[in-house]
Amino acid sequence: MSKYGHALARSNFKDVRNDLFIRGEWRPSTSGMRVDVYDPSTEDVITSVANATVEDGTAAIDAAAGAAKIWAGTAPRRRADILMRAHQIMTERSEWLAELISRENGKALPDARGEVTYAAEFFRWYAEEGVRLNGEISTSPSGNNRIIVQYQPVGIALLITPWNFPAAMATRKIGPALAAGCTCILKPATETPLTAYAIAEILTEAGVPAGVVNVITTNKSGPVISAMLHDPRVRKLSFTGSTEVGRILLREAADQIISCSMELGGNAPFLVFDDADIDAAIDGAMIAKMRNGGEACTAANRFYVQRGVLEAFSAKLAERMKAIKVGVGYDPSTRLGPLINASSRNKVASLVDNAVARGARIVTGGTASGGKGFFYDATVLVDVPAGADILNEEIFGPVAPIVAFDNEEDGVALANQTEYGLVAYIYTKDLARGLRVSEQIESGMIALNRGLVSDAAAPFGGVKQSGLGREGGHHGLLEFTEAKYIATAW
Ligand code: NAD
């Protein structure tokens, strides 16, 4: 049986590629150094990956530069066929990939399976979108000439991804980059490198030529990425990660005026109005809060519930959270796996402790399980006071803090009390109110009577300190292009 045919977690994943992927070849780091990869469910080392140096980063740019002209000149249909094949292979390999993601990230298998489907969809969507990169033609208002606009590949793209969606954050960037005709270098998170290398294998099998996609892993992200951003051949940075690191990279990218797309942190409000369908709101809350164990930029971070339904909502949410089975991510019965590492778990625990010290009450959860693995129970907090850190910081864990509000104006004001603006959730049966509130909330995305916004076909992204630019949809393709304007007359 091929390695992709293994049943659940029987594979030890020692055979997954773990060297740098440059110019279509697997090679060790020039330093010979390696970085361990951990299983957050057990704290065991799974394997190690090559630890790229500044020289390796340059070699990856050399490879991307060498392939750039040919790839930009490849027919859009040919590029689309390759992406479509990558979608197919990823789908065929979905169970194996889900186990791999669960093993290195810790997420429960149903979440990992959902991620693989979502991730593969970016290849399919951009296969379809890549043959529809239409330009524009118009007559200048003066009547003197025509304005022709053509979308050209922006150039070599540096793609940096976080650990929380190791497959989807990579394909959300590689799909549009390749469809637009760009070559790229992917630098995945140090915590979850194996999924990125597995995707490189899939792309190679799908027919992506050598040098078009390169993957390097390093625990020296600062110097390696800084050197790459100072190489004039790199023209695009597409980053997904924390606002803190995003800010550093925007400064780095400023020196060469590199085009930047930044998908950063969030602090999503979840508003429940008195007139909401409470059962639907609970179902939505469970998805918005607990998808990926709360380790999502889109995770509902603050629950604002109108006073008339506060008790009913809090009791029902606590009941559902209490019933969640916590355990090893790749155990089929698990619904909540561990957090990514000890510092993430400690951060979640300290946010809960801080809220409780300020007067919040724990309805369920509130404990970090002892023993091996970075577990934290699904937790609901009520009476969370305004100054609690948990309302201002990204929790990135399975904790739902609930706060009461009195009227629509207060609800909107509370929702906007953050420097972030990625997504907001609104539950109300009154569509006019839903749309009115949607317009007033400062965020790039709104889920109205829904617990999920992520969709390969939609423009995903934030306002304020949640980022710049959009990924997914047609907008995501344009991020990897430059509009070339030709003035002419005939
Ligand atoms: P992070 O910012 O710590 O790391 C993201 C990536 O940047 C990783 O690959 C990391 O190795 C790299 N990195 C870290 N320091 C760097 C440096 N100095 N120079 C260059 N690269 C560096 O984020 P994380 O902990 O991996 O992910 C969680 C964060 O990502 C959360 O804030 C979450 O909200 C955000 N996120 C946002 C979206 C979105 O679409 N808006 C999606 C997923 C995650």
PDB file of C-alpha atoms and ligand atoms in Angstrom, residues 118 158-165 169 172-173 187-192 218-226 229 237 239-246 248-249 252 262-267 292 295-299 340-341 344 347 394 396 420 422 445 460-462 466-467 471, ligand 1:
ATOM      1  CA  TYR A 118     -11.152  24.018   2.069  1.00  0.00           C
ATOM      2  CA  LEU A 158       7.283  35.358  -0.902  1.00  0.00           C
ATOM      3  CA  LEU A 159       4.502  33.529   0.927  1.00  0.00           C
ATOM      4  CA  ILE A 160       4.620  33.263   4.726  1.00  0.00           C
ATOM      5  CA  THR A 161       2.028  31.184   6.555  1.00  0.00           C
ATOM      6  CA  PRO A 162       0.988  30.445  10.169  1.00  0.00           C
ATOM      7  CA  TRP A 163       0.567  27.074  11.873  1.00  0.00           C
ATOM      8  CA  ASN A 164      -3.176  27.193  12.534  1.00  0.00           C
ATOM      9  CA  PHE A 165      -4.268  26.225   8.984  1.00  0.00           C
ATOM     10  CA  MET A 169      -3.131  29.200   4.287  1.00  0.00           C
ATOM     11  CA  ARG A 172      -4.831  30.265  -0.490  1.00  0.00           C
ATOM     12  CA  LYS A 173      -1.564  31.911  -1.571  1.00  0.00           C
ATOM     13  CA  LYS A 187       7.946  29.766   4.225  1.00  0.00           C
ATOM     14  CA  PRO A 188       5.543  27.832   6.457  1.00  0.00           C
ATOM     15  CA  ALA A 189       5.409  28.103  10.250  1.00  0.00           C
ATOM     16  CA  THR A 190       8.135  26.203  12.055  1.00  0.00           C
ATOM     17  CA  GLU A 191       5.490  24.320  14.050  1.00  0.00           C
ATOM     18  CA  THR A 192       3.789  22.818  10.959  1.00  0.00           C
ATOM     19  CA  THR A 218      13.676  27.793   9.208  1.00  0.00           C
ATOM     20  CA  ASN A 219      13.672  28.743  12.848  1.00  0.00           C
ATOM     21  CA  LYS A 220      15.638  31.861  11.879  1.00  0.00           C
ATOM     22  CA  SER A 221      12.665  33.542  10.198  1.00  0.00           C
ATOM     23  CA  GLY A 222      13.795  37.056  11.125  1.00  0.00           C
ATOM     24  CA  PRO A 223      17.187  37.142   9.323  1.00  0.00           C
ATOM     25  CA  VAL A 224      16.238  34.755   6.497  1.00  0.00           C
ATOM     26  CA  ILE A 225      13.050  36.639   5.560  1.00  0.00           C
ATOM     27  CA  SER A 226      14.692  40.031   6.041  1.00  0.00           C
ATOM     28  CA  LEU A 229      12.786  41.060   1.389  1.00  0.00           C
ATOM     29  CA  LEU A 237       4.948  39.539   0.119  1.00  0.00           C
ATOM     30  CA  PHE A 239       1.796  37.131   4.821  1.00  0.00           C
ATOM     31  CA  THR A 240      -0.689  35.471   7.143  1.00  0.00           C
ATOM     32  CA  GLY A 241       0.073  35.610  10.832  1.00  0.00           C
ATOM     33  CA  SER A 242       0.006  37.885  13.836  1.00  0.00           C
ATOM     34  CA  THR A 243      -0.381  41.649  13.618  1.00  0.00           C
ATOM     35  CA  GLU A 244       2.851  41.985  15.601  1.00  0.00           C
ATOM     36  CA  VAL A 245       4.947  40.119  13.019  1.00  0.00           C
ATOM     37  CA  GLY A 246       2.979  41.699  10.159  1.00  0.00           C
ATOM     38  CA  ILE A 248       7.716  44.085  11.381  1.00  0.00           C
ATOM     39  CA  LEU A 249       7.433  42.694   7.852  1.00  0.00           C
ATOM     40  CA  GLU A 252      11.103  45.331   6.117  1.00  0.00           C
ATOM     41  CA  MET A 262      -1.318  41.048   5.051  1.00  0.00           C
ATOM     42  CA  GLU A 263      -3.830  38.721   6.704  1.00  0.00           C
ATOM     43  CA  LEU A 264      -3.343  39.474  10.374  1.00  0.00           C
ATOM     44  CA  GLY A 265      -4.949  38.910  13.742  1.00  0.00           C
ATOM     45  CA  GLY A 266      -8.578  39.281  14.757  1.00  0.00           C
ATOM     46  CA  ASN A 267     -10.792  39.924  17.772  1.00  0.00           C
ATOM     47  CA  ASN A 292     -10.073  24.583  14.887  1.00  0.00           C
ATOM     48  CA  GLU A 295      -7.202  28.663  17.019  1.00  0.00           C
ATOM     49  CA  ALA A 296      -8.542  30.713  14.111  1.00  0.00           C
ATOM     50  CA  CYS A 297      -8.144  34.380  13.204  1.00  0.00           C
ATOM     51  CA  THR A 298     -11.891  34.317  12.562  1.00  0.00           C
ATOM     52  CA  ALA A 299     -12.690  32.783  15.979  1.00  0.00           C
ATOM     53  CA  ILE A 340      -0.241  24.224  19.474  1.00  0.00           C
ATOM     54  CA  ASN A 341       2.322  24.573  22.268  1.00  0.00           C
ATOM     55  CA  SER A 344      -0.301  29.161  23.721  1.00  0.00           C
ATOM     56  CA  LYS A 347      -1.599  32.386  27.424  1.00  0.00           C
ATOM     57  CA  GLU A 394      -6.778  37.311  20.613  1.00  0.00           C
ATOM     58  CA  PHE A 396      -6.658  31.690  20.158  1.00  0.00           C
ATOM     59  CA  TYR A 420      -8.792  44.695  14.920  1.00  0.00           C
ATOM     60  CA  LEU A 422     -11.391  40.994  10.548  1.00  0.00           C
ATOM     61  CA  MET A 445     -16.264  40.426   6.798  1.00  0.00           C
ATOM     62  CA  PHE A 460     -11.337  37.217   2.817  1.00  0.00           C
ATOM     63  CA  GLY A 461      -9.550  39.923   4.765  1.00  0.00           C
ATOM     64  CA  GLY A 462      -9.651  42.602   7.392  1.00  0.00           C
ATOM     65  CA  SER A 466      -6.348  43.000  10.830  1.00  0.00           C
ATOM     66  CA  GLY A 467      -4.609  43.538   7.544  1.00  0.00           C
ATOM     67  CA  GLU A 471      -7.399  36.506  -0.307  1.00  0.00           C
TER      68      GLU A 471
HETATM   69  P1  NAD B   1       3.148  34.483  13.716  1.00  0.00           P
HETATM   70  O1  NAD B   1       2.965  35.878  13.290  1.00  0.00           O
HETATM   71  O2  NAD B   1       3.899  34.203  14.938  1.00  0.00           O
HETATM   72  O3  NAD B   1       3.872  33.666  12.550  1.00  0.00           O
HETATM   73  C1  NAD B   1       3.396  33.657  11.226  1.00  0.00           C
HETATM   74  C2  NAD B   1       4.529  33.284  10.292  1.00  0.00           C
HETATM   75  O4  NAD B   1       5.530  34.292  10.355  1.00  0.00           O
HETATM   76  C3  NAD B   1       5.222  31.986  10.638  1.00  0.00           C
HETATM   77  O5  NAD B   1       5.612  31.345   9.445  1.00  0.00           O
HETATM   78  C4  NAD B   1       6.436  32.457  11.410  1.00  0.00           C
HETATM   79  O6  NAD B   1       7.489  31.523  11.382  1.00  0.00           O
HETATM   80  C5  NAD B   1       6.790  33.714  10.652  1.00  0.00           C
HETATM   81  N1  NAD B   1       7.566  34.696  11.412  1.00  0.00           N
HETATM   82  C6  NAD B   1       7.577  34.918  12.746  1.00  0.00           C
HETATM   83  N2  NAD B   1       8.417  35.924  13.049  1.00  0.00           N
HETATM   84  C7  NAD B   1       8.938  36.363  11.868  1.00  0.00           C
HETATM   85  C8  NAD B   1       9.864  37.381  11.515  1.00  0.00           C
HETATM   86  N3  NAD B   1      10.424  38.176  12.417  1.00  0.00           N
HETATM   87  N4  NAD B   1      10.161  37.549  10.212  1.00  0.00           N
HETATM   88  C9  NAD B   1       9.591  36.767   9.288  1.00  0.00           C
HETATM   89  N5  NAD B   1       8.723  35.783   9.549  1.00  0.00           N
HETATM   90  C10 NAD B   1       8.394  35.587  10.832  1.00  0.00           C
HETATM   91  O7  NAD B   1       1.688  33.847  13.746  1.00  0.00           O
HETATM   92  P2  NAD B   1       1.259  32.373  14.166  1.00  0.00           P
HETATM   93  O8  NAD B   1       1.387  32.245  15.640  1.00  0.00           O
HETATM   94  O9  NAD B   1       1.946  31.364  13.300  1.00  0.00           O
HETATM   95  O10 NAD B   1      -0.275  32.370  13.741  1.00  0.00           O
HETATM   96  C11 NAD B   1      -1.269  32.893  14.513  1.00  0.00           C
HETATM   97  C12 NAD B   1      -1.629  34.290  14.047  1.00  0.00           C
HETATM   98  O11 NAD B   1      -1.997  34.259  12.674  1.00  0.00           O
HETATM   99  C13 NAD B   1      -2.833  34.854  14.762  1.00  0.00           C
HETATM  100  O12 NAD B   1      -2.617  36.192  15.099  1.00  0.00           O
HETATM  101  C14 NAD B   1      -3.954  34.744  13.731  1.00  0.00           C
HETATM  102  O13 NAD B   1      -5.004  35.649  13.920  1.00  0.00           O
HETATM  103  C15 NAD B   1      -3.217  34.973  12.474  1.00  0.00           C
HETATM  104  N6  NAD B   1      -3.956  34.428  11.331  1.00  0.00           N
HETATM  105  C16 NAD B   1      -4.579  35.298  10.495  1.00  0.00           C
HETATM  106  C17 NAD B   1      -5.319  34.813   9.432  1.00  0.00           C
HETATM  107  C18 NAD B   1      -6.009  35.755   8.499  1.00  0.00           C
HETATM  108  O14 NAD B   1      -6.379  35.322   7.407  1.00  0.00           O
HETATM  109  N7  NAD B   1      -6.225  37.005   8.847  1.00  0.00           N
HETATM  110  C19 NAD B   1      -5.409  33.435   9.214  1.00  0.00           C
HETATM  111  C20 NAD B   1      -4.769  32.583  10.094  1.00  0.00           C
HETATM  112  C21 NAD B   1      -4.026  33.094  11.152  1.00  0.00           C
END
